[in-house]
Tab-separated table of C-alpha atoms in Angstrom:
chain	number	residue	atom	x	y	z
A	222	UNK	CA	66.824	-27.517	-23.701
A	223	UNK	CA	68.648	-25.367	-26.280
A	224	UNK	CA	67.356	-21.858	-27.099
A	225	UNK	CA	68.255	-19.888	-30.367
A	226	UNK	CA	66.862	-16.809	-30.325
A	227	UNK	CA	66.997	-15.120	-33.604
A	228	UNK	CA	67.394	-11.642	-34.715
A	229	UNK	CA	69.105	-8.698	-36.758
A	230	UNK	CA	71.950	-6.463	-35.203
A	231	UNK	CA	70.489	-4.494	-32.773
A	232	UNK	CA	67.088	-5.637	-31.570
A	233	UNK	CA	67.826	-6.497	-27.877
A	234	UNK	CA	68.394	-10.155	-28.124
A	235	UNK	CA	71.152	-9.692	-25.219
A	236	UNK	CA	69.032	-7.043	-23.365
A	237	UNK	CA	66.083	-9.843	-23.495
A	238	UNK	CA	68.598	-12.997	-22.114
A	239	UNK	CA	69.697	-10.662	-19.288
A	240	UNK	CA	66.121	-10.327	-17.956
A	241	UNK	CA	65.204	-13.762	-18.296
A	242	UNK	CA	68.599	-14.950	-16.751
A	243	UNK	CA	67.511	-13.256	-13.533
A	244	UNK	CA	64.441	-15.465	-13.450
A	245	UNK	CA	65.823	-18.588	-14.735
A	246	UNK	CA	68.705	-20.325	-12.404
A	247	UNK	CA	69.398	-23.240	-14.819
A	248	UNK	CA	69.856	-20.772	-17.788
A	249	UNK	CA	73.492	-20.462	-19.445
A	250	UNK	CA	73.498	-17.623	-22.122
A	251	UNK	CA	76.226	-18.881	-24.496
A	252	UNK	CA	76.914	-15.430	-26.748
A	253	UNK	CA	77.314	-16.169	-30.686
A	254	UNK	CA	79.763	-13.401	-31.462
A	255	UNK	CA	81.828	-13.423	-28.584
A	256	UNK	CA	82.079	-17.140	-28.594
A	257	UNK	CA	83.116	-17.729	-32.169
A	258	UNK	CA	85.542	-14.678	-32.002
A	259	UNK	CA	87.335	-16.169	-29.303
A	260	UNK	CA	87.229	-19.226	-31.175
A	261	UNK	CA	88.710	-17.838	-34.218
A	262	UNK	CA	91.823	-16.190	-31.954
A	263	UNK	CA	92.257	-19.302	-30.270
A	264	UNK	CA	92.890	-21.217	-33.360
A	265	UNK	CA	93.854	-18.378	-36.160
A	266	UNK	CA	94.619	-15.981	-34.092
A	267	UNK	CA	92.781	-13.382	-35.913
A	268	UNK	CA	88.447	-11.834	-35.518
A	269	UNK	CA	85.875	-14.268	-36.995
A	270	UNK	CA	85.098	-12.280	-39.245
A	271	UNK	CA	88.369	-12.253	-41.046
A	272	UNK	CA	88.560	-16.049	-41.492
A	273	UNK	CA	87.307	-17.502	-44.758
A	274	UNK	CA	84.140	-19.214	-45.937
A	275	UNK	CA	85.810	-23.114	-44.491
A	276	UNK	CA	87.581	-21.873	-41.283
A	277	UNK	CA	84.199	-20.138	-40.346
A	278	UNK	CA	82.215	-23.231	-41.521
A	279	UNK	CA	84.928	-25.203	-38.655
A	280	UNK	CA	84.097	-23.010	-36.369
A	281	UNK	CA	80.232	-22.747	-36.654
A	282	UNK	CA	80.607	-26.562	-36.314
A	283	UNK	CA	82.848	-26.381	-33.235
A	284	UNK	CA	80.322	-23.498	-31.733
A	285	UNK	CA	77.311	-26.519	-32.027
A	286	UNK	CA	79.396	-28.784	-30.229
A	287	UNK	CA	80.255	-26.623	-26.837
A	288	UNK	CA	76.454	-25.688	-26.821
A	289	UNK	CA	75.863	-29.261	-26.232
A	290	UNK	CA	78.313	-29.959	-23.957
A	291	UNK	CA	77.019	-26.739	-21.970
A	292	UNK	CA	73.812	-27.708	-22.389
A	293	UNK	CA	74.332	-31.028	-19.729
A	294	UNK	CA	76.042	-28.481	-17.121
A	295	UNK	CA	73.478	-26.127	-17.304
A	296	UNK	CA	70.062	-28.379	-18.475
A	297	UNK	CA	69.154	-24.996	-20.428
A	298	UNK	CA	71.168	-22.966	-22.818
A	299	UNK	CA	69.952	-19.876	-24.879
A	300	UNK	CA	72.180	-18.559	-27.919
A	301	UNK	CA	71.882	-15.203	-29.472
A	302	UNK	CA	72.173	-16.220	-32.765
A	303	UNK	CA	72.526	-14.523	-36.342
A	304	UNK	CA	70.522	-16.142	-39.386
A	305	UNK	CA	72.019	-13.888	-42.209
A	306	UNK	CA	73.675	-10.512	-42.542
A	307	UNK	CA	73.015	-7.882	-45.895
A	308	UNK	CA	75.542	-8.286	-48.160
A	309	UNK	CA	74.609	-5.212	-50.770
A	310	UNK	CA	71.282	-3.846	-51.104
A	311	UNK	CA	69.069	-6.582	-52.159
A	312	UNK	CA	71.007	-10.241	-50.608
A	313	UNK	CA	72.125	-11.359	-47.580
A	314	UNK	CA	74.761	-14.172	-46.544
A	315	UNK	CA	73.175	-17.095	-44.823
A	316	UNK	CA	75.652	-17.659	-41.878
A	317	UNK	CA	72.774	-20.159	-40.014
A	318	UNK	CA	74.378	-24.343	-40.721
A	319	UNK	CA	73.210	-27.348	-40.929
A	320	UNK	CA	74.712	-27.385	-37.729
A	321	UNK	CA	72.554	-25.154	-36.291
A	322	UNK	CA	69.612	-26.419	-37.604
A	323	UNK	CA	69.844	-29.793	-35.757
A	324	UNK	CA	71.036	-28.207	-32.815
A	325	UNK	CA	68.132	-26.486	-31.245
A	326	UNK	CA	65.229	-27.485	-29.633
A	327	UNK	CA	63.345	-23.757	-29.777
A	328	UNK	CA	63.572	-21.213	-32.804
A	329	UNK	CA	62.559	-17.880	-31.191
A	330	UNK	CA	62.731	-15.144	-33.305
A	331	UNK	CA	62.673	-11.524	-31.649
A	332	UNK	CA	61.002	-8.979	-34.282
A	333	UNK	CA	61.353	-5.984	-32.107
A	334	UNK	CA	59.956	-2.498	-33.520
A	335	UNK	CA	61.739	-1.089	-36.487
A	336	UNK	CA	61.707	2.183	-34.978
A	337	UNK	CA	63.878	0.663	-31.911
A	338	UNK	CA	66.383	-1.014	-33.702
A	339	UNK	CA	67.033	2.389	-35.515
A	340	UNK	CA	67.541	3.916	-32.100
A	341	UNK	CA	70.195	1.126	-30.713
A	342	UNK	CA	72.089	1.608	-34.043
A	343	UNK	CA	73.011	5.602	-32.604
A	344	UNK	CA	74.479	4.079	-29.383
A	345	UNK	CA	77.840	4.300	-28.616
A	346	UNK	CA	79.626	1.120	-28.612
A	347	UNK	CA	83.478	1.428	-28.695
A	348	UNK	CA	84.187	-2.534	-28.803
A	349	UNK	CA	81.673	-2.717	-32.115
A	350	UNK	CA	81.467	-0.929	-35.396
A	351	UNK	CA	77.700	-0.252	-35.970
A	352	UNK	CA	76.105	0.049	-39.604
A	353	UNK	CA	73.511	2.450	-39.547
A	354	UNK	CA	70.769	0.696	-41.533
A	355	UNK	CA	67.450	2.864	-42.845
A	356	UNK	CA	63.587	2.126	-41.940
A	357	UNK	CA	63.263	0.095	-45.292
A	358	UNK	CA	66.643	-1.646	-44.947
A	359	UNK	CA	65.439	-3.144	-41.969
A	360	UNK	CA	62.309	-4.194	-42.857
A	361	UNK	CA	63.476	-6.581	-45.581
A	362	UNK	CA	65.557	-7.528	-43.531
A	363	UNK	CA	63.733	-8.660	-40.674
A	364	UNK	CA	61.235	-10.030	-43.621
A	365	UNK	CA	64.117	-11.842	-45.120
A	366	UNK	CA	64.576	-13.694	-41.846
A	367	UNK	CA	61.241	-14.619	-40.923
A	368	UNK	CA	60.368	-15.780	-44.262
A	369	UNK	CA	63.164	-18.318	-44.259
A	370	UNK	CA	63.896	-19.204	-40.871
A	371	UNK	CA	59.851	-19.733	-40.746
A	372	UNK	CA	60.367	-22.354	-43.745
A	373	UNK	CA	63.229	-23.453	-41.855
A	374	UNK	CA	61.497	-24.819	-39.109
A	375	UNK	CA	58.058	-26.140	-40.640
A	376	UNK	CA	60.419	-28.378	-42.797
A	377	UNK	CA	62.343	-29.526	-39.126
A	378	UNK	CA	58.765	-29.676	-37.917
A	379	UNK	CA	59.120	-27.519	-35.581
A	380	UNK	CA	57.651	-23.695	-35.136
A	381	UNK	CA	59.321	-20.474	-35.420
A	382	UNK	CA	58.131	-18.593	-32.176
A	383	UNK	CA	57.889	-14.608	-33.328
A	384	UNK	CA	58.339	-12.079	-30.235
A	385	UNK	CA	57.622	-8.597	-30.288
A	386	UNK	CA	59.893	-6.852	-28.506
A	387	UNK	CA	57.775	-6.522	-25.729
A	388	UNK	CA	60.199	-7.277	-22.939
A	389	UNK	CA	58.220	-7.796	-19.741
A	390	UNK	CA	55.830	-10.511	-21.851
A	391	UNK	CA	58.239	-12.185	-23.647
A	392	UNK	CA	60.818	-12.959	-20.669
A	393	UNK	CA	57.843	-14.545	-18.788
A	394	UNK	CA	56.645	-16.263	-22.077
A	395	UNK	CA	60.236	-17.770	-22.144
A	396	UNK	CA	60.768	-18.270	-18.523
A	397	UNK	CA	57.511	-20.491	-18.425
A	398	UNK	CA	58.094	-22.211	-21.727
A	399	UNK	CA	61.249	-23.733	-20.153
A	400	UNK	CA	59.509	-24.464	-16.807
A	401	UNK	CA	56.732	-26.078	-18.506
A	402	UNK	CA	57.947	-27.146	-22.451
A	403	UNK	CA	54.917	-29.106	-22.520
A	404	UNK	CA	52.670	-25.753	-22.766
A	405	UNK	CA	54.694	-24.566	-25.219
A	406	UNK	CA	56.214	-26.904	-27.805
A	407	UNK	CA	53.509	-26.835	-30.371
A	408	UNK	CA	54.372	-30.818	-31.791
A	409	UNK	CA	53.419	-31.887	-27.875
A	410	UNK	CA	50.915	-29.777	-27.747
A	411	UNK	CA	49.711	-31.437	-31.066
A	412	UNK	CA	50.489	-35.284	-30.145
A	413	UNK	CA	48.263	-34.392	-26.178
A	414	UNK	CA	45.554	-32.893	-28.533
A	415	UNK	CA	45.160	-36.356	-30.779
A	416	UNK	CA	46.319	-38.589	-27.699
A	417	UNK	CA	42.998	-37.126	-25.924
A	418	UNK	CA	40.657	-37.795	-29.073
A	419	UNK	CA	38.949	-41.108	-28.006
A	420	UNK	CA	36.677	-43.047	-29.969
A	421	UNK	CA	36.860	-41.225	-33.065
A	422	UNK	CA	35.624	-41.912	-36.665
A	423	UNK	CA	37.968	-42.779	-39.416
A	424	UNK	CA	37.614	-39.106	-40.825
A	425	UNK	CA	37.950	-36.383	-38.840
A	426	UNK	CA	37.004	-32.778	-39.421
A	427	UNK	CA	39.194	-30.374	-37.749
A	428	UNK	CA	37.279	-27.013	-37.878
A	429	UNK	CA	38.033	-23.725	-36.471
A	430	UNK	CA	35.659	-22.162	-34.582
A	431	UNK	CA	35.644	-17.967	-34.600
A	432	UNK	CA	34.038	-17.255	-37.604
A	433	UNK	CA	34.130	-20.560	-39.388
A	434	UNK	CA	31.652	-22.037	-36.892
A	435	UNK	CA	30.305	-18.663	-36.436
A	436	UNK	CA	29.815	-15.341	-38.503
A	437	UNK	CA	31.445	-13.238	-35.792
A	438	UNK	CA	34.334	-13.327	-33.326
A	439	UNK	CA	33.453	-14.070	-30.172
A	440	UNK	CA	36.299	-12.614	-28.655
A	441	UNK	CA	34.921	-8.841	-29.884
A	442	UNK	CA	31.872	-9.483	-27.327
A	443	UNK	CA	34.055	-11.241	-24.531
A	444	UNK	CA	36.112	-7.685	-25.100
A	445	UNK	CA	33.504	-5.457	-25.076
A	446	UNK	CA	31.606	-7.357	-21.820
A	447	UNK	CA	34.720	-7.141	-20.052
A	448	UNK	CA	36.179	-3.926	-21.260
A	449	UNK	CA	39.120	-4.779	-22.867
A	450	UNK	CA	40.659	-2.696	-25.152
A	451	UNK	CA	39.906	-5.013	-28.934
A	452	UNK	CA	42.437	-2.384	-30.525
A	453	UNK	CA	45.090	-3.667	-27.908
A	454	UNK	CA	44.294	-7.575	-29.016
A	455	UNK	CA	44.876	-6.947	-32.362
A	456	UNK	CA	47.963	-5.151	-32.064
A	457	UNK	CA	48.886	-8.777	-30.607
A	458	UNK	CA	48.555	-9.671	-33.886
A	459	UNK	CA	50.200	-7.370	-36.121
A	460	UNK	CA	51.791	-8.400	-38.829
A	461	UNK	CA	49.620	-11.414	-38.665
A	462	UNK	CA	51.642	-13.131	-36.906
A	463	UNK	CA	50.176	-16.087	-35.240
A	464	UNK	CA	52.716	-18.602	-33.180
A	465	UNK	CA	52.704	-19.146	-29.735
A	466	UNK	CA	53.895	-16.272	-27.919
A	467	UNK	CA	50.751	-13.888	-29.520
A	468	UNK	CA	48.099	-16.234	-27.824
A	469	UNK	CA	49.941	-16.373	-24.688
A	470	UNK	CA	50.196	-12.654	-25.020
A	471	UNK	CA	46.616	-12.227	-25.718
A	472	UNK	CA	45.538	-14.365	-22.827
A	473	UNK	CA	47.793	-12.455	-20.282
A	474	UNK	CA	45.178	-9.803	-21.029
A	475	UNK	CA	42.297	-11.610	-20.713
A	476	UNK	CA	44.302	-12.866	-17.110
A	477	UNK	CA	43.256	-9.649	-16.095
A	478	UNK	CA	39.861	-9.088	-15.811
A	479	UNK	CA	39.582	-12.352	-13.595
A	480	UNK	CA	36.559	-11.255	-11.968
A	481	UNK	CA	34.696	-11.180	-15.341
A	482	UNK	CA	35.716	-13.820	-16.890
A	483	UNK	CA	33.411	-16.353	-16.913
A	484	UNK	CA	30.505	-13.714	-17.538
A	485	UNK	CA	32.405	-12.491	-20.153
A	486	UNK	CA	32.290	-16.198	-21.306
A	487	UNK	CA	28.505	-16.070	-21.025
A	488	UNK	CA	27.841	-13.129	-22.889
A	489	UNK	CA	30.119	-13.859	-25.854
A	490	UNK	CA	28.341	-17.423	-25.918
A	491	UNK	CA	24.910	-15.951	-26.054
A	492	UNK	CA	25.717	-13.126	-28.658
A	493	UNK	CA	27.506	-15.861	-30.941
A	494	UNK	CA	26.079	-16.122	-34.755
A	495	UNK	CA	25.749	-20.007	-35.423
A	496	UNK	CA	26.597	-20.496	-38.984
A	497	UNK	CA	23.670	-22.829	-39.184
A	498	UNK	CA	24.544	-23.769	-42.859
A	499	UNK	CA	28.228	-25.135	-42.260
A	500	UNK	CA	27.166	-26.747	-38.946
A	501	UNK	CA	23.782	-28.807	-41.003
A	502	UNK	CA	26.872	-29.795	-43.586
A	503	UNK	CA	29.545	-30.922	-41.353
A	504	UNK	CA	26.620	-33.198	-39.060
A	505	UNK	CA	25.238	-34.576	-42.217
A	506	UNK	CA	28.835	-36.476	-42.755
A	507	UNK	CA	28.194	-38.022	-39.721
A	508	UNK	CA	32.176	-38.089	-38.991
A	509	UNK	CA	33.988	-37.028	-35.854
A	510	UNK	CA	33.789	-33.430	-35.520
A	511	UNK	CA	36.673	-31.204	-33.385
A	512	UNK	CA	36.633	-27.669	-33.091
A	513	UNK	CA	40.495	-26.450	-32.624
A	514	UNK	CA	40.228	-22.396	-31.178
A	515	UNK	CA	42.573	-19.985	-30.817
A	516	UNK	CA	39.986	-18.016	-29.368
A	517	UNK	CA	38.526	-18.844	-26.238
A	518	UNK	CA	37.721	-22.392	-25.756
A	519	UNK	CA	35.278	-21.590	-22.730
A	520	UNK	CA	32.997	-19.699	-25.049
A	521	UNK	CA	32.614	-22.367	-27.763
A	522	UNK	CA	32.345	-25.079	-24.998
A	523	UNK	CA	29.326	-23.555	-23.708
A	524	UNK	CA	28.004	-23.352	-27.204
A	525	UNK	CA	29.280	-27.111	-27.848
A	526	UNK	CA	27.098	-28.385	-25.036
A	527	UNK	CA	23.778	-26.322	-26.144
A	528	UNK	CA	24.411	-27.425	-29.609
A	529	UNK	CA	25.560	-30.994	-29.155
A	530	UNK	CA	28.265	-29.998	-31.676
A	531	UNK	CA	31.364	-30.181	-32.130
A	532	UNK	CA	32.278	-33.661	-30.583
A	533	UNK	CA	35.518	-31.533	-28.699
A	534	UNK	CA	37.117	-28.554	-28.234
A	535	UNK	CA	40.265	-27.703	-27.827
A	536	UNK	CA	42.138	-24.551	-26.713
A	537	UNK	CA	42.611	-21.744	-23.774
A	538	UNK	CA	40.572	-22.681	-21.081
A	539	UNK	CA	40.091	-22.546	-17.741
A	540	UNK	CA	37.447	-24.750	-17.082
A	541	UNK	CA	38.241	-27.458	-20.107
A	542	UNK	CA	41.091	-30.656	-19.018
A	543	UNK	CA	42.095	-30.296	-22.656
A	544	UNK	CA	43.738	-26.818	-21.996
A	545	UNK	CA	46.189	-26.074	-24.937
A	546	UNK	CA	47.437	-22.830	-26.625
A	547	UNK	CA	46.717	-23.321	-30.548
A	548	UNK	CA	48.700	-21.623	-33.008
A	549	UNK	CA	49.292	-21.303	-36.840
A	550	UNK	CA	51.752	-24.347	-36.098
A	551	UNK	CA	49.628	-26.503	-33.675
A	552	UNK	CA	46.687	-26.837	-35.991
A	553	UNK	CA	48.992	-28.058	-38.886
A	554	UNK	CA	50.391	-30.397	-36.668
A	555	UNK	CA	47.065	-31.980	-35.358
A	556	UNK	CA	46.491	-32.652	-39.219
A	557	UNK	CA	49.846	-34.799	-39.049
A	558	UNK	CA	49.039	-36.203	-36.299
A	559	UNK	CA	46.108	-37.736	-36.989
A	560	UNK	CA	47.555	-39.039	-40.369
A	561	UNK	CA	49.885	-40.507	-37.893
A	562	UNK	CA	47.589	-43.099	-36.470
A	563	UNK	CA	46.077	-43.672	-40.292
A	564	UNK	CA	42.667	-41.056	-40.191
A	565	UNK	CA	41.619	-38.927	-43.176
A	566	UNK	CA	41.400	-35.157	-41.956
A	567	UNK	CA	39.053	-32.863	-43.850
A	568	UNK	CA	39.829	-29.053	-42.670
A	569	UNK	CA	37.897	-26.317	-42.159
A	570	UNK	CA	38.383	-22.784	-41.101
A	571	UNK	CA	38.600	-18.810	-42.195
A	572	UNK	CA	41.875	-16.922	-41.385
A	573	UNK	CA	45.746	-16.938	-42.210
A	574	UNK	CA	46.159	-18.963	-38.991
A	575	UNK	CA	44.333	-22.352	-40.509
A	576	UNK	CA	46.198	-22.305	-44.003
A	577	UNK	CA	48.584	-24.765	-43.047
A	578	UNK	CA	45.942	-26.974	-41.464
A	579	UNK	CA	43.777	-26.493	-44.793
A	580	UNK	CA	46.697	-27.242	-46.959
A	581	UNK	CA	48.036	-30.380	-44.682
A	582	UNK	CA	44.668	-31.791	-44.814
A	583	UNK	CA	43.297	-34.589	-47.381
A	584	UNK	CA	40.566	-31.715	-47.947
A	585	UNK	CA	40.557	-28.127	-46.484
A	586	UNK	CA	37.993	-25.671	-47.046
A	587	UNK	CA	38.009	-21.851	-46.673
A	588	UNK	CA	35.175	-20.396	-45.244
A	589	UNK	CA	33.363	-17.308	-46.096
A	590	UNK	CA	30.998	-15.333	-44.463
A	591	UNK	CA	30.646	-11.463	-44.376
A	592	UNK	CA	33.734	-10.346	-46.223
A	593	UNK	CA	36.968	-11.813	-47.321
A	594	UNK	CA	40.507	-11.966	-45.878
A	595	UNK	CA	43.385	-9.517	-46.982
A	596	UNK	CA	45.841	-12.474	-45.645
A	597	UNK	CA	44.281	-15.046	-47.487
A	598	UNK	CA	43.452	-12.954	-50.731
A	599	UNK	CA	47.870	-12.473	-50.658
A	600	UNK	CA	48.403	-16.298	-50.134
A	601	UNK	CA	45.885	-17.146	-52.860
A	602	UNK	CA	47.612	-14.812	-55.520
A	603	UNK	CA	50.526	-16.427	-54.421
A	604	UNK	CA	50.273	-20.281	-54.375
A	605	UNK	CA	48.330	-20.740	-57.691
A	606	UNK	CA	48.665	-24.741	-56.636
A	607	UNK	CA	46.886	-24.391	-53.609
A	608	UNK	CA	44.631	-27.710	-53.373
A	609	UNK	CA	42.372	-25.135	-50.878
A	610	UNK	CA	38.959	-25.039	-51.784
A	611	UNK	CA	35.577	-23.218	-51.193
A	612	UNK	CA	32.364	-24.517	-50.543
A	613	UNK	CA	29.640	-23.552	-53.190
A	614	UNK	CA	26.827	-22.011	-50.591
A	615	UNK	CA	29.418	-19.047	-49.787
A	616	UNK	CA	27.817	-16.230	-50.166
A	617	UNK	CA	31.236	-14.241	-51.561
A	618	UNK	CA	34.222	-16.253	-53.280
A	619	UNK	CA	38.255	-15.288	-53.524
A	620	UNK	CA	39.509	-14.956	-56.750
A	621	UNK	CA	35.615	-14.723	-58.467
């Protein structure tokens, strides 16, 4: 497996390899910088970054190549990588290839704290000379990268992974996803998902469950029964931010109240809201229904068996076979899926998260219940050919 893991100057990519290098055996860090700068003296005999636009083009090229070769020494190779670099106060030069794109197997990008990376820049570093970029500077940056790097890898069908900068979290949420890949590489995840949908109509409604299904999130009451901290689950979030490192992140919290769990489970279930309305519409289709979570899956499959609805679920469980992290990336990919193997898909669900599944799908519908979505009410204002669409019973509409 290759590894890039993305980032500006300064945000502990190397910092973050060192940890998980001591937990990974098989794991060869191959350094960017340091590797094309000995490059460029090998062959010009002068710093990478002196070389012009072609010779560094060769050499970005040549860079691709060793990381293959390394990677059948080592079976797993992580590269701190560089996507762009400012170049005056409002553009950057690209320095990520073609090359690179068709290289990896992971994007990882590491969006540490703004506030951090301001720190590193003050420390001392005689073999480097440091810019010291502001607060703002580095916020369009980082914004710059995830943007593109994000439309990057939907377009190589695969998912840009966003970290926090939480190190402890994030070296185990690497360390397993290159035990286990299958856990973590949201297109398997997506193909398992579809491959475990049996006898299933010709259309198939793919509908999310927290608040689409239901007028409140379960996961408040699951919180509040087992006294976790709701302030410290959003914070997963922030930024809305929604690949698969946040839901592993958020379910390493729920990990630990393992005593509760299942109670918790109980109590969410029974305090759950039914959005009778949707749930009447969706059954009179009489299509395959499949509930895709990024909550918790054992709360809506207790409510799935009192309610004979949805068909499945999928998502984090511990009591469900069909136990599957679902991100922003996963649910779009379900949609292709099942256009795969020739079914119509109509969509349904509330948040940022299920946009791309809404948009993907032959119909997606945004659902409204008790208030509308700040994330949604951006995308909206910004995709004026968005084919999303409402359904007329909602009680409050985006955009009148």
């Amino acid at each position: 497996m290759k590894i890039a893991l993305y980032g500006i100057s300064r945000c502990g990519k190397d910092y973050l390899i060192q940890h998980i290098s001591r937990k990974i055996g098989n794991l060869l860090h191959l350094k960017g910088s340091e590797t094309l700068n000995q490059l460029a003296q090998a062959k010009f005999g002068v710093k990478f970054n002196r070389l012009d636009k072609a010779d560094k083009e060769q050499l970005r090229v040549r860079f691709t190549e060793i990381a293959e070769i390394e990677e059948q020494k080592s079976e797993n190779v992580i590269v701190d990588a560089h996507y762009s670099f400012p170049a005056d106060s409002d553009s950057y030069e690209v320095v990520m290839t073609d090359a690179d794109k068709n290289l990896y197997d992971v994007f990882i990008y590491m969006n540490s704290p703004t506030e951090r990376i301001v720190e590193n820049q003050k420390i001392r570093d005689d073999t480097k000379s440091i810019k010291q970029y502001t607060v703002s500077e580095i916020e369009k940056w980082k914004a710059f990268e995830i943007e593109n790097l994000n439309k990057i890898c939907i377009e190589l069908g695969k998912e840009l992974i966003i970290l926090d900068g939480d190190i402890a979290p994030s070296t185990d949420f690497i360390t397993e996803l290159i035990s286990y890949p299958q856990k973590f590489i949201a297109t398997e995840i997506a193909k398992n998902i579809v491959a475990n949908c049996k006898n299933i109509s010709d259309t198939v409604i793919l509908t999310d469950c927290d608040k689409t299904l239901s007028y409140n999130d379960t996961t408040i009451d699951f919180c509040k029964y087992s006294k976790i901290d709701m302030n410290v689950i959003r914070n997963v979030y922030k930024g809305e931010y929604y690949s698969l490192y946040q839901f592993y992140k958020a379910n390493s919290i729920y990990d630990t109240i393992s005593n509760k769990y299942y109670s918790a489970c109980k109590f969410a279930a029974k305090n759950t809201q039914i959005n009778t309305e949707l749930i009447k519409d969706i059954k009179s289709n009489n299509v395959s229904a499949i509930g895709l979570t990024s909550g918790i899956a054992d709360i809506w499959d207790i409510k799935r068996v009192e309610m004979s609805f949805p068909d499945l679920i999928f998502g984090k469980s511990r009591t469900l076979n069909t136990d599957y992290y679902i991100s922003y990336f996963v649910k779009l990919t379900v949609v292709k899926e099942f256009h795969k193997i020739g079914k119509k898909v109509i969509a349904i669900g509330d948040s940022p998260i299920d946009i791309g599944m809404l948009e993907e799908a032959d119909k997606g519908y945004i659902i409204t219940s008790t208030k509308l979505s700040s994330g949604i009410e951006r995308y909206i204002e910004t995709h004026s050919n968005t084919k999303i669409k409402q359904l007329s019973y909602n009680p409050i509409k985006y955009n009148n």
